[in-house]
mmCIF file of C-alpha atoms and ligand atoms in Angstrom:
data_model
loop_
_atom_site.group_PDB
_atom_site.id
_atom_site.type_symbol
_atom_site.label_atom_id
_atom_site.label_comp_id
_atom_site.label_asym_id
_atom_site.label_seq_id
_atom_site.Cartn_x
_atom_site.Cartn_y
_atom_site.Cartn_z
ATOM 1 C CA MET A 12 45.662 -16.696 -32.586
ATOM 2 C CA THR A 13 43.756 -17.497 -35.791
ATOM 3 C CA GLU A 14 40.631 -19.666 -35.689
ATOM 4 C CA PRO A 15 41.177 -23.370 -36.416
ATOM 5 C CA ILE A 16 39.996 -24.559 -39.810
ATOM 6 C CA TYR A 17 37.568 -27.478 -39.824
ATOM 7 C CA LEU A 18 37.906 -29.683 -42.920
ATOM 8 C CA ASP A 19 36.330 -32.865 -41.528
ATOM 9 C CA HIS A 20 32.659 -32.475 -42.392
ATOM 10 C CA CYS A 21 32.313 -36.146 -43.389
ATOM 11 C CA ALA A 22 33.056 -37.062 -39.754
ATOM 12 C CA THR A 23 30.493 -34.647 -38.371
ATOM 13 C CA THR A 24 29.222 -31.081 -38.786
ATOM 14 C CA PRO A 25 28.472 -28.279 -36.329
ATOM 15 C CA VAL A 26 24.815 -27.991 -35.332
ATOM 16 C CA ASP A 27 23.251 -25.034 -37.173
ATOM 17 C CA ALA A 28 22.101 -22.256 -34.826
ATOM 18 C CA ARG A 29 18.573 -22.456 -36.288
ATOM 19 C CA VAL A 30 18.504 -26.209 -35.644
ATOM 20 C CA LEU A 31 19.635 -25.671 -32.082
ATOM 21 C CA GLY A 32 17.025 -22.941 -31.604
ATOM 22 C CA ALA A 33 14.252 -25.254 -32.803
ATOM 23 C CA MET A 34 15.476 -28.064 -30.535
ATOM 24 C CA MET A 35 15.754 -25.924 -27.390
ATOM 25 C CA ARG A 36 12.007 -25.407 -27.188
ATOM 26 C CA TYR A 37 11.485 -29.162 -26.931
ATOM 27 C CA PHE A 38 13.808 -29.669 -23.972
ATOM 28 C CA ALA A 39 12.118 -27.316 -21.552
ATOM 29 C CA ASN A 40 8.852 -25.793 -22.827
ATOM 30 C CA HIS A 41 7.315 -28.559 -24.911
ATOM 31 C CA PHE A 42 8.752 -31.441 -22.927
ATOM 32 C CA GLY A 43 5.709 -33.708 -23.255
ATOM 33 C CA ASN A 44 5.744 -37.377 -24.151
ATOM 34 C CA PRO A 45 4.313 -37.796 -27.657
ATOM 35 C CA SER A 46 2.291 -40.785 -26.411
ATOM 36 C CA SER A 47 0.398 -38.697 -23.816
ATOM 37 C CA ILE A 48 -3.116 -37.664 -24.750
ATOM 38 C CA HIS A 49 -3.042 -34.258 -23.013
ATOM 39 C CA ARG A 50 -1.897 -30.987 -24.579
ATOM 40 C CA PHE A 51 1.756 -31.480 -23.571
ATOM 41 C CA GLY A 52 1.768 -34.781 -25.414
ATOM 42 C CA ALA A 53 -0.035 -33.293 -28.385
ATOM 43 C CA ALA A 54 2.583 -30.532 -28.781
ATOM 44 C CA ALA A 55 5.406 -33.069 -28.796
ATOM 45 C CA ARG A 56 3.488 -35.387 -31.142
ATOM 46 C CA GLU A 57 2.856 -32.553 -33.583
ATOM 47 C CA ALA A 58 6.563 -31.667 -33.567
ATOM 48 C CA VAL A 59 7.561 -35.261 -34.283
ATOM 49 C CA GLU A 60 5.076 -35.486 -37.153
ATOM 50 C CA ARG A 61 6.236 -32.157 -38.583
ATOM 51 C CA ALA A 62 9.817 -33.430 -38.518
ATOM 52 C CA ARG A 63 8.729 -36.673 -40.176
ATOM 53 C CA ALA A 64 7.221 -34.661 -43.041
ATOM 54 C CA GLN A 65 10.417 -32.573 -43.325
ATOM 55 C CA VAL A 66 12.583 -35.690 -43.577
ATOM 56 C CA ALA A 67 10.201 -37.292 -46.083
ATOM 57 C CA GLY A 68 10.152 -34.057 -48.106
ATOM 58 C CA LEU A 69 13.931 -33.965 -48.468
ATOM 59 C CA ILE A 70 14.129 -37.480 -49.945
ATOM 60 C CA GLY A 71 10.846 -37.635 -51.858
ATOM 61 C CA ALA A 72 9.172 -40.127 -49.519
ATOM 62 C CA GLU A 73 5.815 -40.253 -47.732
ATOM 63 C CA SER A 74 5.746 -39.401 -44.031
ATOM 64 C CA ASP A 75 4.613 -42.875 -42.991
ATOM 65 C CA GLU A 76 7.726 -44.337 -44.643
ATOM 66 C CA ILE A 77 10.075 -42.615 -42.167
ATOM 67 C CA VAL A 78 11.211 -44.423 -39.004
ATOM 68 C CA PHE A 79 13.278 -42.366 -36.568
ATOM 69 C CA THR A 80 16.383 -44.047 -35.144
ATOM 70 C CA ALA A 81 19.356 -43.127 -32.974
ATOM 71 C CA GLY A 82 21.540 -42.355 -36.011
ATOM 72 C CA GLY A 83 22.981 -43.879 -39.144
ATOM 73 C CA THR A 84 24.435 -46.974 -37.507
ATOM 74 C CA GLU A 85 21.079 -47.953 -36.048
ATOM 75 C CA ALA A 86 19.308 -47.245 -39.349
ATOM 76 C CA ASP A 87 21.757 -49.550 -41.173
ATOM 77 C CA ASN A 88 21.310 -52.280 -38.555
ATOM 78 C CA LEU A 89 17.527 -51.972 -38.591
ATOM 79 C CA ALA A 90 17.432 -52.192 -42.384
ATOM 80 C CA ILE A 91 19.678 -55.221 -42.782
ATOM 81 C CA LEU A 92 18.772 -57.197 -39.664
ATOM 82 C CA GLY A 93 15.109 -56.186 -39.955
ATOM 83 C CA VAL A 94 14.859 -57.567 -43.506
ATOM 84 C CA ALA A 95 16.814 -60.695 -42.552
ATOM 85 C CA LEU A 96 14.589 -61.345 -39.524
ATOM 86 C CA ALA A 97 11.387 -60.716 -41.478
ATOM 87 C CA GLY A 98 12.757 -63.269 -43.940
ATOM 88 C CA VAL A 99 11.526 -64.499 -47.285
ATOM 89 C CA PRO A 100 11.478 -68.315 -47.612
ATOM 90 C CA GLY A 101 14.322 -69.598 -49.765
ATOM 91 C CA ARG A 102 16.217 -66.311 -49.749
ATOM 92 C CA ASP A 103 19.353 -66.328 -47.590
ATOM 93 C CA HIS A 104 21.857 -64.374 -49.672
ATOM 94 C CA ILE A 105 22.902 -60.727 -49.268
ATOM 95 C CA ILE A 106 24.953 -58.626 -51.655
ATOM 96 C CA THR A 107 26.987 -55.678 -50.430
ATOM 97 C CA SER A 108 30.226 -53.929 -51.391
ATOM 98 C CA ALA A 109 33.754 -54.105 -50.016
ATOM 99 C CA VAL A 110 33.777 -50.360 -49.274
ATOM 100 C CA GLU A 111 30.709 -50.049 -47.017
ATOM 101 C CA HIS A 112 30.822 -48.358 -43.640
ATOM 102 C CA HIS A 113 31.384 -50.784 -40.754
ATOM 103 C CA ALA A 114 27.755 -50.296 -39.723
ATOM 104 C CA VAL A 115 26.850 -52.267 -42.860
ATOM 105 C CA LEU A 116 29.906 -54.529 -43.178
ATOM 106 C CA ASN A 117 29.827 -55.799 -39.609
ATOM 107 C CA THR A 118 26.065 -56.311 -39.710
ATOM 108 C CA CYS A 119 26.491 -58.444 -42.834
ATOM 109 C CA ARG A 120 29.340 -60.350 -41.173
ATOM 110 C CA HIS A 121 27.098 -60.999 -38.184
ATOM 111 C CA LEU A 122 24.488 -62.507 -40.485
ATOM 112 C CA GLU A 123 27.126 -64.718 -42.111
ATOM 113 C CA GLY A 124 27.500 -66.356 -38.727
ATOM 114 C CA ARG A 125 23.719 -66.953 -38.680
ATOM 115 C CA GLY A 126 23.418 -68.951 -41.878
ATOM 116 C CA PHE A 127 23.299 -66.167 -44.486
ATOM 117 C CA SER A 128 25.777 -66.047 -47.336
ATOM 118 C CA VAL A 129 27.142 -62.626 -48.270
ATOM 119 C CA THR A 130 28.793 -61.449 -51.486
ATOM 120 C CA TYR A 131 31.167 -58.510 -51.009
ATOM 121 C CA LEU A 132 31.391 -56.807 -54.402
ATOM 122 C CA PRO A 133 34.843 -55.436 -55.269
ATOM 123 C CA VAL A 134 35.325 -51.876 -56.537
ATOM 124 C CA ASP A 135 37.541 -50.434 -59.244
ATOM 125 C CA GLY A 136 40.374 -47.947 -58.666
ATOM 126 C CA THR A 137 37.888 -45.096 -58.220
ATOM 127 C CA GLY A 138 35.898 -46.963 -55.568
ATOM 128 C CA THR A 139 33.003 -47.695 -57.926
ATOM 129 C CA VAL A 140 30.988 -50.928 -57.875
ATOM 130 C CA ASP A 141 30.411 -52.427 -61.336
ATOM 131 C CA PRO A 142 26.630 -52.795 -61.832
ATOM 132 C CA GLU A 143 27.260 -55.742 -64.198
ATOM 133 C CA GLU A 144 29.163 -57.523 -61.461
ATOM 134 C CA ALA A 145 26.318 -56.788 -59.034
ATOM 135 C CA LEU A 146 23.863 -58.245 -61.541
ATOM 136 C CA ARG A 147 25.963 -61.406 -61.959
ATOM 137 C CA ALA A 148 25.961 -61.872 -58.170
ATOM 138 C CA MET A 149 22.128 -61.813 -57.973
ATOM 139 C CA THR A 150 20.487 -65.228 -57.711
ATOM 140 C CA ASP A 151 17.019 -66.460 -56.874
ATOM 141 C CA ARG A 152 18.273 -66.867 -53.298
ATOM 142 C CA THR A 153 19.215 -63.180 -52.946
ATOM 143 C CA LEU A 154 17.138 -61.399 -50.325
ATOM 144 C CA LEU A 155 18.803 -57.996 -50.137
ATOM 145 C CA VAL A 156 21.290 -55.778 -51.922
ATOM 146 C CA THR A 157 22.859 -53.123 -49.690
ATOM 147 C CA VAL A 158 25.210 -50.713 -51.479
ATOM 148 C CA MET A 159 26.041 -47.260 -50.160
ATOM 149 C CA HIS A 160 24.979 -44.147 -52.057
ATOM 150 C CA ALA A 161 28.368 -42.451 -51.692
ATOM 151 C CA ASN A 162 31.517 -43.542 -49.946
ATOM 152 C CA ASN A 163 32.529 -41.741 -46.768
ATOM 153 C CA GLU A 164 36.280 -41.935 -47.401
ATOM 154 C CA LEU A 165 36.458 -41.207 -51.127
ATOM 155 C CA GLY A 166 33.240 -39.371 -51.897
ATOM 156 C CA THR A 167 32.642 -41.677 -54.861
ATOM 157 C CA VAL A 168 28.938 -41.866 -55.756
ATOM 158 C CA GLU A 169 27.869 -45.415 -56.616
ATOM 159 C CA PRO A 170 25.733 -46.343 -59.665
ATOM 160 C CA LEU A 171 22.923 -47.211 -57.295
ATOM 161 C CA ALA A 172 19.930 -46.644 -59.575
ATOM 162 C CA GLU A 173 21.237 -49.188 -62.076
ATOM 163 C CA ILE A 174 22.010 -51.748 -59.371
ATOM 164 C CA ALA A 175 18.603 -51.204 -57.741
ATOM 165 C CA PHE A 176 16.748 -51.479 -61.047
ATOM 166 C CA ASN A 177 18.247 -54.918 -61.721
ATOM 167 C CA ALA A 178 17.649 -56.100 -58.165
ATOM 168 C CA ARG A 179 14.027 -55.042 -57.840
ATOM 169 C CA ARG A 180 13.143 -56.675 -61.170
ATOM 170 C CA ARG A 181 14.261 -59.926 -59.547
ATOM 171 C CA GLY A 182 12.215 -59.360 -56.395
ATOM 172 C CA ILE A 183 15.330 -58.459 -54.387
ATOM 173 C CA LEU A 184 15.029 -55.722 -51.756
ATOM 174 C CA VAL A 185 17.452 -52.788 -51.965
ATOM 175 C CA HIS A 186 18.903 -50.809 -49.071
ATOM 176 C CA THR A 187 21.314 -47.919 -49.335
ATOM 177 C CA ASP A 188 23.413 -46.203 -46.706
ATOM 178 C CA ALA A 189 22.902 -42.570 -47.737
ATOM 179 C CA VAL A 190 24.441 -41.131 -44.580
ATOM 180 C CA GLN A 191 27.002 -39.152 -46.591
ATOM 181 C CA THR A 192 24.632 -37.923 -49.289
ATOM 182 C CA VAL A 193 21.378 -36.824 -47.651
ATOM 183 C CA GLY A 194 21.584 -33.067 -47.118
ATOM 184 C CA LYS A 195 24.646 -32.853 -49.396
ATOM 185 C CA ILE A 196 23.380 -33.786 -52.864
ATOM 186 C CA PRO A 197 19.836 -34.419 -54.139
ATOM 187 C CA VAL A 198 18.520 -37.774 -52.903
ATOM 188 C CA ARG A 199 15.132 -39.036 -54.144
ATOM 189 C CA VAL A 200 14.102 -42.541 -53.147
ATOM 190 C CA ASP A 201 12.097 -43.154 -56.327
ATOM 191 C CA GLU A 202 14.891 -42.034 -58.635
ATOM 192 C CA LEU A 203 17.289 -44.328 -56.814
ATOM 193 C CA GLY A 204 14.695 -47.113 -56.752
ATOM 194 C CA VAL A 205 15.505 -48.221 -53.207
ATOM 195 C CA ASP A 206 13.270 -49.903 -50.624
ATOM 196 C CA LEU A 207 15.255 -48.774 -47.589
ATOM 197 C CA LEU A 208 17.577 -45.798 -47.038
ATOM 198 C CA SER A 209 19.593 -44.730 -43.978
ATOM 199 C CA LEU A 210 20.371 -41.135 -43.035
ATOM 200 C CA SER A 211 21.941 -39.373 -40.059
ATOM 201 C CA ALA A 212 21.329 -35.820 -38.785
ATOM 202 C CA HIS A 213 24.848 -34.975 -37.591
ATOM 203 C CA LYS A 214 26.288 -35.216 -41.090
ATOM 204 C CA PHE A 215 24.291 -32.188 -42.233
ATOM 205 C CA HIS A 216 24.199 -29.732 -39.337
ATOM 206 C CA GLY A 217 21.754 -31.633 -37.156
ATOM 207 C CA PRO A 218 22.414 -33.210 -33.751
ATOM 208 C CA LYS A 219 24.303 -36.442 -33.113
ATOM 209 C CA GLY A 220 22.468 -39.602 -32.100
ATOM 210 C CA VAL A 221 19.425 -39.172 -34.320
ATOM 211 C CA GLY A 222 18.713 -40.402 -37.820
ATOM 212 C CA ALA A 223 16.071 -42.167 -39.815
ATOM 213 C CA LEU A 224 15.389 -45.193 -41.925
ATOM 214 C CA TYR A 225 13.191 -44.779 -44.988
ATOM 215 C CA VAL A 226 11.073 -47.922 -45.426
ATOM 216 C CA ARG A 227 9.084 -48.119 -48.666
ATOM 217 C CA ARG A 228 5.445 -49.073 -48.019
ATOM 218 C CA GLY A 229 5.012 -52.846 -48.071
ATOM 219 C CA THR A 230 8.673 -53.664 -47.319
ATOM 220 C CA PRO A 231 8.886 -56.565 -44.851
ATOM 221 C CA LEU A 232 10.821 -55.357 -41.805
ATOM 222 C CA ALA A 233 10.978 -57.015 -38.387
ATOM 223 C CA PRO A 234 11.695 -54.846 -35.317
ATOM 224 C CA LEU A 235 15.001 -55.297 -33.488
ATOM 225 C CA MET A 236 13.645 -54.145 -30.121
ATOM 226 C CA PHE A 237 10.416 -54.852 -28.323
ATOM 227 C CA GLY A 238 8.458 -52.458 -26.197
ATOM 228 C CA GLY A 239 5.680 -50.004 -26.947
ATOM 229 C CA HIS A 240 3.942 -48.984 -30.124
ATOM 230 C CA GLN A 241 6.168 -46.046 -31.139
ATOM 231 C CA GLU A 242 7.155 -45.678 -34.793
ATOM 232 C CA GLY A 243 4.459 -48.171 -35.701
ATOM 233 C CA GLY A 244 6.190 -50.842 -33.607
ATOM 234 C CA ARG A 245 9.202 -50.746 -35.931
ATOM 235 C CA ARG A 246 11.359 -48.829 -33.434
ATOM 236 C CA THR A 247 9.972 -48.673 -29.939
ATOM 237 C CA GLY A 248 10.906 -46.400 -27.061
ATOM 238 C CA THR A 249 9.884 -42.847 -26.154
ATOM 239 C CA GLU A 250 10.901 -40.603 -29.029
ATOM 240 C CA ASN A 251 13.972 -38.341 -28.815
ATOM 241 C CA VAL A 252 11.749 -35.326 -29.455
ATOM 242 C CA PRO A 253 14.400 -32.548 -29.436
ATOM 243 C CA GLY A 254 16.706 -34.662 -31.611
ATOM 244 C CA ILE A 255 13.930 -35.485 -34.053
ATOM 245 C CA VAL A 256 12.945 -31.796 -34.229
ATOM 246 C CA GLY A 257 16.613 -30.987 -34.959
ATOM 247 C CA LEU A 258 16.762 -33.602 -37.716
ATOM 248 C CA GLY A 259 13.604 -32.190 -39.306
ATOM 249 C CA GLU A 260 14.921 -28.636 -39.180
ATOM 250 C CA ALA A 261 18.279 -29.718 -40.647
ATOM 251 C CA CYS A 262 16.390 -31.384 -43.525
ATOM 252 C CA ALA A 263 14.381 -28.223 -44.200
ATOM 253 C CA LEU A 264 17.524 -26.069 -44.178
ATOM 254 C CA ALA A 265 19.416 -28.469 -46.445
ATOM 255 C CA ALA A 266 16.536 -28.537 -48.927
ATOM 256 C CA ALA A 267 16.571 -24.738 -49.103
ATOM 257 C CA ASP A 268 20.228 -24.257 -50.101
ATOM 258 C CA LEU A 269 21.411 -27.563 -51.566
ATOM 259 C CA PRO A 270 22.148 -26.416 -55.165
ATOM 260 C CA VAL A 271 23.905 -23.241 -53.986
ATOM 261 C CA GLN A 272 26.098 -25.090 -51.497
ATOM 262 C CA MET A 273 26.932 -27.863 -53.964
ATOM 263 C CA ALA A 274 28.180 -25.406 -56.583
ATOM 264 C CA ARG A 275 30.122 -23.341 -54.037
ATOM 265 C CA LEU A 276 31.754 -26.335 -52.371
ATOM 266 C CA MET A 277 32.680 -27.984 -55.643
ATOM 267 C CA GLU A 278 34.504 -24.848 -56.748
ATOM 268 C CA LEU A 279 36.330 -24.589 -53.404
ATOM 269 C CA ARG A 280 37.175 -28.303 -53.454
ATOM 270 C CA ASN A 281 38.526 -28.145 -57.012
ATOM 271 C CA ASP A 282 40.683 -25.137 -56.117
ATOM 272 C CA LEU A 283 41.975 -26.988 -53.067
ATOM 273 C CA GLU A 284 42.779 -30.034 -55.186
ATOM 274 C CA ARG A 285 44.751 -27.944 -57.695
ATOM 275 C CA SER A 286 46.641 -26.114 -54.941
ATOM 276 C CA ILE A 287 47.560 -29.352 -53.180
ATOM 277 C CA LEU A 288 48.868 -30.925 -56.359
ATOM 278 C CA LYS A 289 50.980 -27.800 -56.898
ATOM 279 C CA ILE A 290 52.729 -28.064 -53.523
ATOM 280 C CA ALA A 291 52.815 -31.888 -53.581
ATOM 281 C CA PRO A 292 53.130 -32.979 -57.222
ATOM 282 C CA GLY A 293 53.766 -36.589 -56.187
ATOM 283 C CA ALA A 294 50.394 -36.820 -54.416
ATOM 284 C CA ARG A 295 47.505 -38.832 -55.799
ATOM 285 C CA VAL A 296 43.845 -37.848 -55.706
ATOM 286 C CA ASN A 297 41.534 -40.752 -54.846
ATOM 287 C CA GLY A 298 37.930 -41.432 -55.757
ATOM 288 C CA HIS A 299 36.042 -40.883 -58.972
ATOM 289 C CA PRO A 300 37.177 -37.847 -61.008
ATOM 290 C CA PHE A 301 33.619 -36.493 -61.388
ATOM 291 C CA ARG A 302 31.079 -38.939 -59.861
ATOM 292 C CA ARG A 303 32.187 -37.701 -56.473
ATOM 293 C CA LEU A 304 30.580 -35.685 -53.673
ATOM 294 C CA PRO A 305 31.312 -31.989 -54.298
ATOM 295 C CA HIS A 306 32.821 -31.363 -50.865
ATOM 296 C CA VAL A 307 35.138 -34.374 -50.504
ATOM 297 C CA LEU A 308 38.831 -34.649 -51.399
ATOM 298 C CA SER A 309 40.879 -37.734 -50.565
ATOM 299 C CA VAL A 310 44.587 -37.396 -51.287
ATOM 300 C CA SER A 311 47.432 -39.887 -50.773
ATOM 301 C CA PHE A 312 50.843 -38.376 -50.087
ATOM 302 C CA PRO A 313 53.980 -40.504 -50.633
ATOM 303 C CA GLY A 314 56.538 -40.893 -47.834
ATOM 304 C CA VAL A 315 54.267 -39.975 -44.895
ATOM 305 C CA THR A 316 51.529 -41.660 -42.900
ATOM 306 C CA GLY A 317 48.053 -40.197 -42.822
ATOM 307 C CA ASP A 318 48.030 -40.188 -39.021
ATOM 308 C CA ALA A 319 51.307 -38.257 -38.770
ATOM 309 C CA LEU A 320 50.148 -35.748 -41.350
ATOM 310 C CA VAL A 321 46.787 -35.231 -39.634
ATOM 311 C CA ARG A 322 48.613 -34.582 -36.338
ATOM 312 C CA GLU A 323 50.975 -32.084 -37.995
ATOM 313 C CA LEU A 324 48.025 -30.332 -39.595
ATOM 314 C CA ASP A 325 46.181 -30.265 -36.290
ATOM 315 C CA GLY A 326 49.242 -28.606 -34.719
ATOM 316 C CA ARG A 327 48.862 -25.879 -37.354
ATOM 317 C CA GLY A 328 45.145 -25.446 -36.758
ATOM 318 C CA VAL A 329 43.733 -27.584 -39.583
ATOM 319 C CA ALA A 330 41.386 -30.499 -38.841
ATOM 320 C CA ALA A 331 41.313 -33.274 -41.457
ATOM 321 C CA SER A 332 40.971 -37.031 -41.257
ATOM 322 C CA ALA A 333 43.147 -40.049 -41.965
ATOM 323 C CA GLY A 334 40.667 -42.557 -43.306
ATOM 324 C CA ALA A 335 37.207 -42.771 -41.707
ATOM 325 C CA ALA A 336 36.902 -41.037 -38.343
ATOM 326 C CA CYS A 337 35.874 -44.226 -36.579
ATOM 327 C CA THR A 338 39.116 -45.963 -37.599
ATOM 328 C CA ALA A 339 41.438 -42.979 -37.128
ATOM 329 C CA GLY A 340 44.183 -43.459 -34.572
ATOM 330 C CA GLU A 341 45.151 -46.798 -36.125
ATOM 331 C CA THR A 342 47.830 -46.562 -38.794
ATOM 332 C CA ARG A 343 46.465 -49.505 -40.741
ATOM 333 C CA ILE A 344 45.299 -48.800 -44.242
ATOM 334 C CA SER A 345 41.542 -48.481 -44.328
ATOM 335 C CA HIS A 346 39.503 -51.222 -45.996
ATOM 336 C CA VAL A 347 38.277 -48.638 -48.522
ATOM 337 C CA ILE A 348 41.724 -47.490 -49.613
ATOM 338 C CA ALA A 349 42.878 -51.127 -49.740
ATOM 339 C CA ALA A 350 39.862 -52.117 -51.873
ATOM 340 C CA THR A 351 40.613 -49.403 -54.449
ATOM 341 C CA GLY A 352 44.162 -50.719 -54.892
ATOM 342 C CA VAL A 353 45.984 -47.486 -54.042
ATOM 343 C CA PRO A 354 49.703 -48.385 -54.534
ATOM 344 C CA PRO A 355 51.657 -49.241 -51.346
ATOM 345 C CA GLU A 356 53.915 -46.158 -51.622
ATOM 346 C CA HIS A 357 50.834 -43.936 -51.491
ATOM 347 C CA ALA A 358 48.208 -45.816 -49.433
ATOM 348 C CA PRO A 359 49.511 -45.144 -45.871
ATOM 349 C CA GLY A 360 49.633 -41.379 -46.517
ATOM 350 C CA THR A 361 45.933 -40.938 -47.253
ATOM 351 C CA VAL A 362 44.155 -37.889 -45.860
ATOM 352 C CA ARG A 363 40.535 -36.837 -46.387
ATOM 353 C CA PHE A 364 39.595 -33.170 -46.525
ATOM 354 C CA SER A 365 35.830 -32.632 -46.376
ATOM 355 C CA LEU A 366 34.452 -29.125 -46.762
ATOM 356 C CA GLY A 367 31.326 -27.546 -45.354
ATOM 357 C CA ARG A 368 29.065 -24.513 -45.317
ATOM 358 C CA SER A 369 31.341 -22.282 -43.249
ATOM 359 C CA ASN A 370 34.609 -22.835 -45.146
ATOM 360 C CA THR A 371 35.965 -19.914 -47.152
ATOM 361 C CA LYS A 372 38.538 -19.491 -49.924
ATOM 362 C CA GLU A 373 40.827 -17.705 -47.492
ATOM 363 C CA GLU A 374 40.641 -20.620 -45.032
ATOM 364 C CA LEU A 375 41.578 -23.077 -47.724
ATOM 365 C CA GLU A 376 44.574 -20.967 -48.756
ATOM 366 C CA ARG A 377 45.743 -21.051 -45.134
ATOM 367 C CA ALA A 378 45.124 -24.809 -45.019
ATOM 368 C CA VAL A 379 47.343 -25.335 -48.074
ATOM 369 C CA SER A 380 50.164 -23.346 -46.421
ATOM 370 C CA ALA A 381 49.751 -25.453 -43.288
ATOM 371 C CA LEU A 382 49.879 -28.582 -45.426
ATOM 372 C CA ALA A 383 53.089 -27.463 -47.142
ATOM 373 C CA ALA A 384 54.693 -26.787 -43.748
ATOM 374 C CA SER A 385 53.454 -30.132 -42.381
ATOM 375 C CA LEU A 386 54.860 -32.111 -45.310
ATOM 376 C CA GLU A 387 58.167 -30.261 -44.942
ATOM 377 C CA ALA A 388 58.286 -31.027 -41.188
ATOM 378 C CA LEU A 389 57.648 -34.716 -41.808
ATOM 379 C CA LYS A 390 60.520 -34.882 -44.317
ATOM 380 C CA LYS A 391 63.024 -33.956 -41.593
ATOM 381 C CA PRO A 392 64.719 -36.968 -39.993
HETATM 382 N N1 PLP B 10 27.358 -44.808 -42.719
HETATM 383 C C1 PLP B 10 28.262 -43.952 -43.216
HETATM 384 C C2 PLP B 10 28.576 -43.969 -44.681
HETATM 385 C C3 PLP B 10 28.908 -43.052 -42.379
HETATM 386 O O1 PLP B 10 29.821 -42.212 -42.875
HETATM 387 C C4 PLP B 10 28.583 -43.059 -40.995
HETATM 388 C C5 PLP B 10 29.283 -42.148 -40.051
HETATM 389 O O2 PLP B 10 30.460 -41.898 -40.165
HETATM 390 C C6 PLP B 10 27.611 -43.964 -40.534
HETATM 391 C C7 PLP B 10 27.020 -44.816 -41.428
HETATM 392 C C8 PLP B 10 27.206 -44.008 -39.097
HETATM 393 O O3 PLP B 10 26.327 -42.969 -38.786
HETATM 394 P P1 PLP B 10 26.146 -42.509 -37.244
HETATM 395 O O4 PLP B 10 27.416 -41.786 -36.879
HETATM 396 O O5 PLP B 10 24.965 -41.597 -37.271
HETATM 397 O O6 PLP B 10 25.897 -43.734 -36.449
#
């Protein structure tokens, strides 16, 4: 039996053995509470601070601008709700995009029920927000712009720097959900010009349930939970030391081989795209033709549903995703695909292939054969 082929790295990634090795020491040997003043506490505290520097290093931030959270969803919630709760008098308007992850969309919707008004910017056919449209939406009541760095279903990279430049000149805070980009492409907070940025370890070979929010110095942010003094009072509770160590290690590893992996994955992804269009000439590739994450390929196949195709592929040992992982299992067209206006004959058959470090050319050739067989099987009445 051949090994299954994992092409769902946007959903999650395997924990790197070196990350796991680093974490293990903080479960059993260095199990101290970072708040304790004795040597056990000091060892844990040092590990947390080392990880903070590793995270900051990967995104060009200062260590004291990193707040550890329990993942990307919490980082998004802390950013948006934290800014809203801190409040700026006279500012009760938020701008976001129609293609955000639900961690952002549903947080914005929650605030709509609490007296905030929210503008959901549309996207074009490639999933890109128009910076001019974002600018037109900004008013003197706008408190926050939250636009993702790259989309998790399409891979499209948003023109964030331009949007952020216009917002910050008007005194508007800028948050970005960079969960799909940190560890995958270069991310520098100053180049993007953002005040807040969310990231999540499990998307780049770290453990699940740990992430971070970058908070630029001086950004008003209210805590969402109350308790002790941890994370400067911005996120209380005893730190997830092994998880934080794993996140730090994953950041260090990503920083070391980012350019090499990007080039390798882009070549593999482009080959995969060409091969798929050869066996399925009626298929449509989604997302931006070149402003797209190097490892992501979203394709819409006519005459099938994404769910059925993903199940057929799974039966042949290939793991892909129909829409975002958190909405898979439902055959409804994802809000992202709907927002890009994919035609109705194509939209239901959308599948995302997302590549990672371990994938090889040979695996992708096998995946294309499995895809051809799956499409053939679904044609049969
Ligand atoms: N934001 C984006 C763009 C994502 O893709 C995800 C995960 O799929 C999240 C946020 C949520 O991150 P987490 O799974 O760490 O809560």
